[in-house]
Amino acid sequence: EDQVTQSPEALRLQEGESSSLNCSYTVSGLRGLFWYRQDPGKGPEFLFTLYSAGEEKEKERLKATLTKKESFLHITAPKPEDSATYLCAVQGASNTGKLIFGQGTTLQVKP
Amino acid sequence: DGGITQSPKYLFRKEGQNVTLSCEQNLNHDAMYWYRQDPGQGLRLIYYSQIVNDFQKGDIAEGYSVSREKKESFPLTVTSAQKNPTAFYLCASSSGQAAADTQYFGPGTRLTVL
């Protein structure tokens, strides 16, 4: 069964304090791993798609990396506006069109 | 302005009532999805449709129904058979053209049972 686990559940950082969020996954035939950002009371906003181990993508202070078992979302010198819940999801070969989501990591960045 | 709209933003339902949540997209996407989000849990798939006039059950379809009569629209009905419907409901769409195409989400509808 495809599964996604995110850690930690919650993370508090001081502004400028870099850190990483983890997404561990079990999937038969990874087709894609997706990262989303979700603000309270809003729909998820797409950040990145990673397709194969070794792939990396960057956007402003965020960098996503992928191995065969996990993905990391690295946040460099975060700002208070980076505070949100970050969701990870996978799509496997046996689940065409279906995303399996982790529970999310809620990030709070204090000024 | 291309995107996905959901209405209403907030919805209150009395026990025993059916309610319908609207989802419209103007992205010309073939595939559409409905998810449910509960506190402390990941998004769970209710129904999805990869083409007009066709849809499949997701992981938690019991107590819900959908239709896909137009490419742009994918309404979700929460029936009285759904025992615990209070949740945040999210609609998404994707092109449906690639093996792992990106799903884009609407702003959500928060349903509360009184």
Tab-separated table of C-alpha atoms in Angstrom:
chain	number	residue	atom	x	y	z
A	1	GLU	CA	0.000	0.000	0.000
A	2	ASP	CA	1.316	3.452	-0.917
A	3	GLN	CA	2.122	5.563	2.125
A	4	VAL	CA	3.547	8.995	2.959
A	5	THR	CA	4.863	10.151	6.358
A	6	GLN	CA	5.977	13.700	7.055
A	7	SER	CA	8.146	14.875	9.932
A	8	PRO	CA	8.189	16.782	12.109
A	9	GLU	CA	4.489	17.520	12.596
A	10	ALA	CA	5.320	21.057	13.680
A	11	LEU	CA	8.450	23.174	13.445
A	12	ARG	CA	9.222	26.543	14.973
A	13	LEU	CA	12.137	28.567	13.607
A	14	GLN	CA	13.571	31.976	14.197
A	15	GLU	CA	13.764	34.203	11.149
A	16	GLY	CA	16.955	33.319	9.277
A	17	GLU	CA	17.309	29.881	10.910
A	18	SER	CA	17.560	27.329	8.082
A	19	SER	CA	16.065	23.841	8.432
A	20	SER	CA	14.596	20.889	6.518
A	21	LEU	CA	11.248	19.124	6.372
A	22	ASN	CA	11.154	15.399	5.672
A	23	CYS	CA	8.761	13.330	3.559
A	24	SER	CA	9.270	9.550	3.681
A	25	TYR	CA	7.334	7.478	1.191
A	26	THR	CA	6.549	3.925	0.208
A	27	VAL	CA	5.146	3.556	-3.277
A	28	SER	CA	5.201	0.978	-6.012
A	29	GLY	CA	6.631	2.688	-9.061
A	30	LEU	CA	6.971	6.378	-8.211
A	31	ARG	CA	5.547	8.560	-10.956
A	32	GLY	CA	5.897	11.844	-9.129
A	33	LEU	CA	6.378	13.457	-5.714
A	34	PHE	CA	4.646	16.760	-5.115
A	35	TRP	CA	5.147	19.541	-2.558
A	36	TYR	CA	2.391	22.011	-1.728
A	37	ARG	CA	2.094	24.967	0.640
A	38	GLN	CA	-1.202	25.532	2.464
A	39	ASP	CA	-2.165	28.650	4.403
A	40	PRO	CA	-4.914	28.392	7.064
A	41	GLY	CA	-8.394	28.165	5.556
A	42	LYS	CA	-7.090	28.078	1.979
A	43	GLY	CA	-6.454	25.490	-0.705
A	44	PRO	CA	-2.979	24.017	-1.233
A	45	GLU	CA	-0.647	25.969	-3.523
A	46	PHE	CA	1.618	23.937	-5.794
A	47	LEU	CA	5.367	24.281	-5.202
A	48	PHE	CA	7.333	21.455	-6.882
A	49	THR	CA	7.121	18.143	-8.700
A	50	LEU	CA	10.044	15.700	-8.530
A	51	TYR	CA	10.111	12.621	-10.760
A	52	SER	CA	13.295	10.655	-10.071
A	53	ALA	CA	15.954	10.145	-7.394
A	54	GLY	CA	18.665	12.774	-7.501
A	55	GLU	CA	16.396	15.470	-8.852
A	56	GLU	CA	16.410	18.896	-7.182
A	57	LYS	CA	14.248	21.986	-7.681
A	58	GLU	CA	14.477	25.470	-6.201
A	59	LYS	CA	12.166	28.416	-5.745
A	60	GLU	CA	13.264	31.450	-3.772
A	61	ARG	CA	14.201	30.184	-0.262
A	62	LEU	CA	12.885	26.654	-0.901
A	63	LYS	CA	14.757	23.691	-2.338
A	64	ALA	CA	13.264	20.228	-2.784
A	65	THR	CA	15.352	17.076	-3.166
A	66	LEU	CA	14.437	13.440	-3.810
A	67	THR	CA	15.958	10.056	-3.003
A	68	LYS	CA	14.492	6.581	-3.514
A	69	LYS	CA	12.874	6.644	-0.060
A	70	GLU	CA	12.374	10.268	0.933
A	71	SER	CA	12.218	13.893	-0.070
A	72	PHE	CA	13.441	16.947	1.785
A	73	LEU	CA	12.182	20.484	1.593
A	74	HIS	CA	15.057	22.725	2.625
A	75	ILE	CA	14.202	26.228	3.791
A	76	THR	CA	17.109	28.667	3.720
A	77	ALA	CA	16.982	31.823	5.860
A	78	PRO	CA	13.204	31.647	6.317
A	79	LYS	CA	11.034	34.714	6.788
A	80	PRO	CA	7.759	35.010	8.750
A	81	GLU	CA	5.812	34.868	5.468
A	82	ASP	CA	7.093	31.314	4.964
A	83	SER	CA	4.879	30.238	7.882
A	84	ALA	CA	2.372	27.683	6.544
A	85	THR	CA	1.634	23.972	6.414
A	86	TYR	CA	3.730	22.111	3.852
A	87	LEU	CA	2.161	19.025	2.279
A	88	CYS	CA	3.911	16.183	0.473
A	89	ALA	CA	2.107	13.785	-1.873
A	90	VAL	CA	3.077	10.895	-4.148
A	91	GLN	CA	1.570	9.308	-7.201
A	92	GLY	CA	2.451	5.686	-7.882
A	93	ALA	CA	2.158	3.500	-10.926
A	94	SER	CA	-0.795	1.617	-9.447
A	95	ASN	CA	-2.787	4.770	-8.660
A	96	THR	CA	-3.225	6.620	-11.916
A	97	GLY	CA	-4.344	10.158	-11.195
A	98	LYS	CA	-4.520	9.609	-7.439
A	99	LEU	CA	-2.324	11.447	-4.984
A	100	ILE	CA	-1.484	9.995	-1.562
A	101	PHE	CA	-0.880	12.811	0.918
A	102	GLY	CA	1.119	12.984	4.114
A	103	GLN	CA	-0.282	14.721	7.183
A	104	GLY	CA	1.776	17.863	6.620
A	105	THR	CA	4.366	19.849	8.568
A	106	THR	CA	3.219	23.128	10.104
A	107	LEU	CA	6.023	25.659	10.018
A	108	GLN	CA	6.073	28.793	12.156
A	109	VAL	CA	8.795	31.368	11.575
A	110	LYS	CA	9.157	33.995	14.293
A	111	PRO	CA	10.612	37.439	13.566
B	1	ASP	CA	-7.894	34.731	-15.105
B	2	GLY	CA	-7.555	30.958	-15.161
B	3	GLY	CA	-8.270	28.947	-12.083
B	4	ILE	CA	-10.561	26.828	-9.973
B	5	THR	CA	-13.517	28.256	-8.082
B	6	GLN	CA	-15.464	26.622	-5.298
B	7	SER	CA	-18.707	27.796	-3.768
B	8	PRO	CA	-19.881	28.481	-1.230
B	9	LYS	CA	-16.886	29.227	0.987
B	10	TYR	CA	-18.855	28.247	4.106
B	11	LEU	CA	-21.843	25.893	4.249
B	12	PHE	CA	-23.996	24.842	7.146
B	13	ARG	CA	-26.131	21.729	6.996
B	14	LYS	CA	-28.789	20.356	9.255
B	15	GLU	CA	-28.745	16.656	9.988
B	16	GLY	CA	-30.632	14.680	7.355
B	17	GLN	CA	-30.113	17.225	4.577
B	18	ASN	CA	-28.290	16.730	1.302
B	19	VAL	CA	-26.026	19.591	0.209
B	20	THR	CA	-24.155	20.223	-3.039
B	21	LEU	CA	-20.723	21.823	-3.273
B	22	SER	CA	-19.812	23.538	-6.521
B	23	CYS	CA	-16.469	23.269	-8.343
B	24	GLU	CA	-15.732	25.016	-11.644
B	25	GLN	CA	-12.466	25.285	-13.594
B	26	ASN	CA	-11.497	27.279	-16.683
B	27	LEU	CA	-8.081	25.667	-17.146
B	28	ASN	CA	-9.363	23.331	-19.875
B	29	HIS	CA	-8.323	20.388	-17.687
B	30	ASP	CA	-9.688	16.920	-18.366
B	31	ALA	CA	-9.330	15.529	-14.832
B	32	MET	CA	-11.041	16.750	-11.666
B	33	TYR	CA	-10.899	15.559	-8.068
B	34	TRP	CA	-12.622	15.986	-4.709
B	35	TYR	CA	-10.703	15.678	-1.435
B	36	ARG	CA	-11.701	15.924	2.186
B	37	GLN	CA	-9.370	17.438	4.809
B	38	ASP	CA	-9.786	16.877	8.545
B	39	PRO	CA	-7.586	18.366	11.292
B	40	GLY	CA	-4.412	16.337	11.796
B	41	GLN	CA	-5.063	14.165	8.748
B	42	GLY	CA	-3.834	14.290	5.200
B	43	LEU	CA	-6.124	14.981	2.265
B	44	ARG	CA	-8.262	11.979	1.403
B	45	LEU	CA	-9.683	11.352	-2.065
B	46	ILE	CA	-13.488	11.135	-2.328
B	47	TYR	CA	-14.125	10.904	-6.092
B	48	TYR	CA	-12.260	11.684	-9.275
B	49	SER	CA	-13.095	12.058	-12.946
B	50	GLN	CA	-10.644	11.750	-15.801
B	51	ILE	CA	-13.128	12.553	-18.556
B	52	VAL	CA	-16.632	13.935	-18.997
B	53	ASN	CA	-19.453	11.518	-18.109
B	54	ASP	CA	-17.090	9.200	-16.232
B	55	PHE	CA	-15.935	9.137	-12.604
B	56	GLN	CA	-14.431	6.713	-10.093
B	57	LYS	CA	-14.696	6.270	-6.354
B	58	GLY	CA	-11.761	7.315	-4.230
B	59	ASP	CA	-10.841	6.025	-0.801
B	60	ILE	CA	-13.799	7.504	1.118
B	61	ALA	CA	-16.727	7.679	-1.357
B	62	GLU	CA	-19.457	6.384	0.980
B	63	GLY	CA	-22.106	9.035	1.623
B	64	TYR	CA	-21.044	11.196	-1.343
B	65	SER	CA	-22.098	11.448	-4.988
B	66	VAL	CA	-20.781	13.353	-8.003
B	67	SER	CA	-21.601	14.102	-11.620
B	68	ARG	CA	-19.468	15.212	-14.565
B	69	GLU	CA	-21.791	16.456	-17.282
B	70	LYS	CA	-19.488	19.272	-18.419
B	71	LYS	CA	-15.718	19.460	-18.654
B	72	GLU	CA	-15.644	22.611	-16.515
B	73	SER	CA	-17.831	21.411	-13.647
B	74	PHE	CA	-17.622	18.637	-11.041
B	75	PRO	CA	-20.222	19.137	-8.270
B	76	LEU	CA	-20.099	17.071	-5.086
B	77	THR	CA	-23.245	16.139	-3.154
B	78	VAL	CA	-22.883	15.271	0.511
B	79	THR	CA	-25.836	13.046	1.324
B	80	SER	CA	-27.525	12.330	4.637
B	81	ALA	CA	-25.805	8.934	4.564
B	82	GLN	CA	-22.468	10.595	5.310
B	83	LYS	CA	-22.251	10.228	9.085
B	84	ASN	CA	-19.533	12.766	9.817
B	85	PRO	CA	-19.577	15.380	7.044
B	86	THR	CA	-18.069	18.318	8.948
B	87	ALA	CA	-14.767	18.970	7.157
B	88	PHE	CA	-12.905	21.170	4.686
B	89	TYR	CA	-13.604	20.086	1.096
B	90	LEU	CA	-11.109	20.727	-1.676
B	91	CYS	CA	-11.585	20.424	-5.409
B	92	ALA	CA	-8.622	20.006	-7.751
B	93	SER	CA	-7.990	19.623	-11.451
B	94	SER	CA	-5.170	18.452	-13.689
B	95	SER	CA	-4.540	18.251	-17.410
B	96	GLY	CA	-4.873	14.468	-17.360
B	97	GLN	CA	-2.364	14.278	-20.196
B	98	ALA	CA	0.749	13.077	-18.352
B	99	ALA	CA	1.535	10.112	-16.161
B	100	ALA	CA	2.096	12.366	-13.151
B	101	ASP	CA	0.524	15.694	-13.975
B	102	THR	CA	0.200	18.365	-11.334
B	103	GLN	CA	-3.095	18.833	-9.521
B	104	TYR	CA	-4.135	22.433	-8.839
B	105	PHE	CA	-6.508	23.188	-5.998
B	106	GLY	CA	-9.431	25.511	-5.449
B	107	PRO	CA	-9.903	27.644	-2.319
B	108	GLY	CA	-12.076	25.077	-0.528
B	109	THR	CA	-15.514	24.873	1.087
B	110	ARG	CA	-15.877	24.442	4.843
B	111	LEU	CA	-18.954	22.366	5.661
B	112	THR	CA	-20.375	22.331	9.165
B	113	VAL	CA	-23.218	20.132	10.345
B	114	LEU	CA	-25.454	21.798	12.920
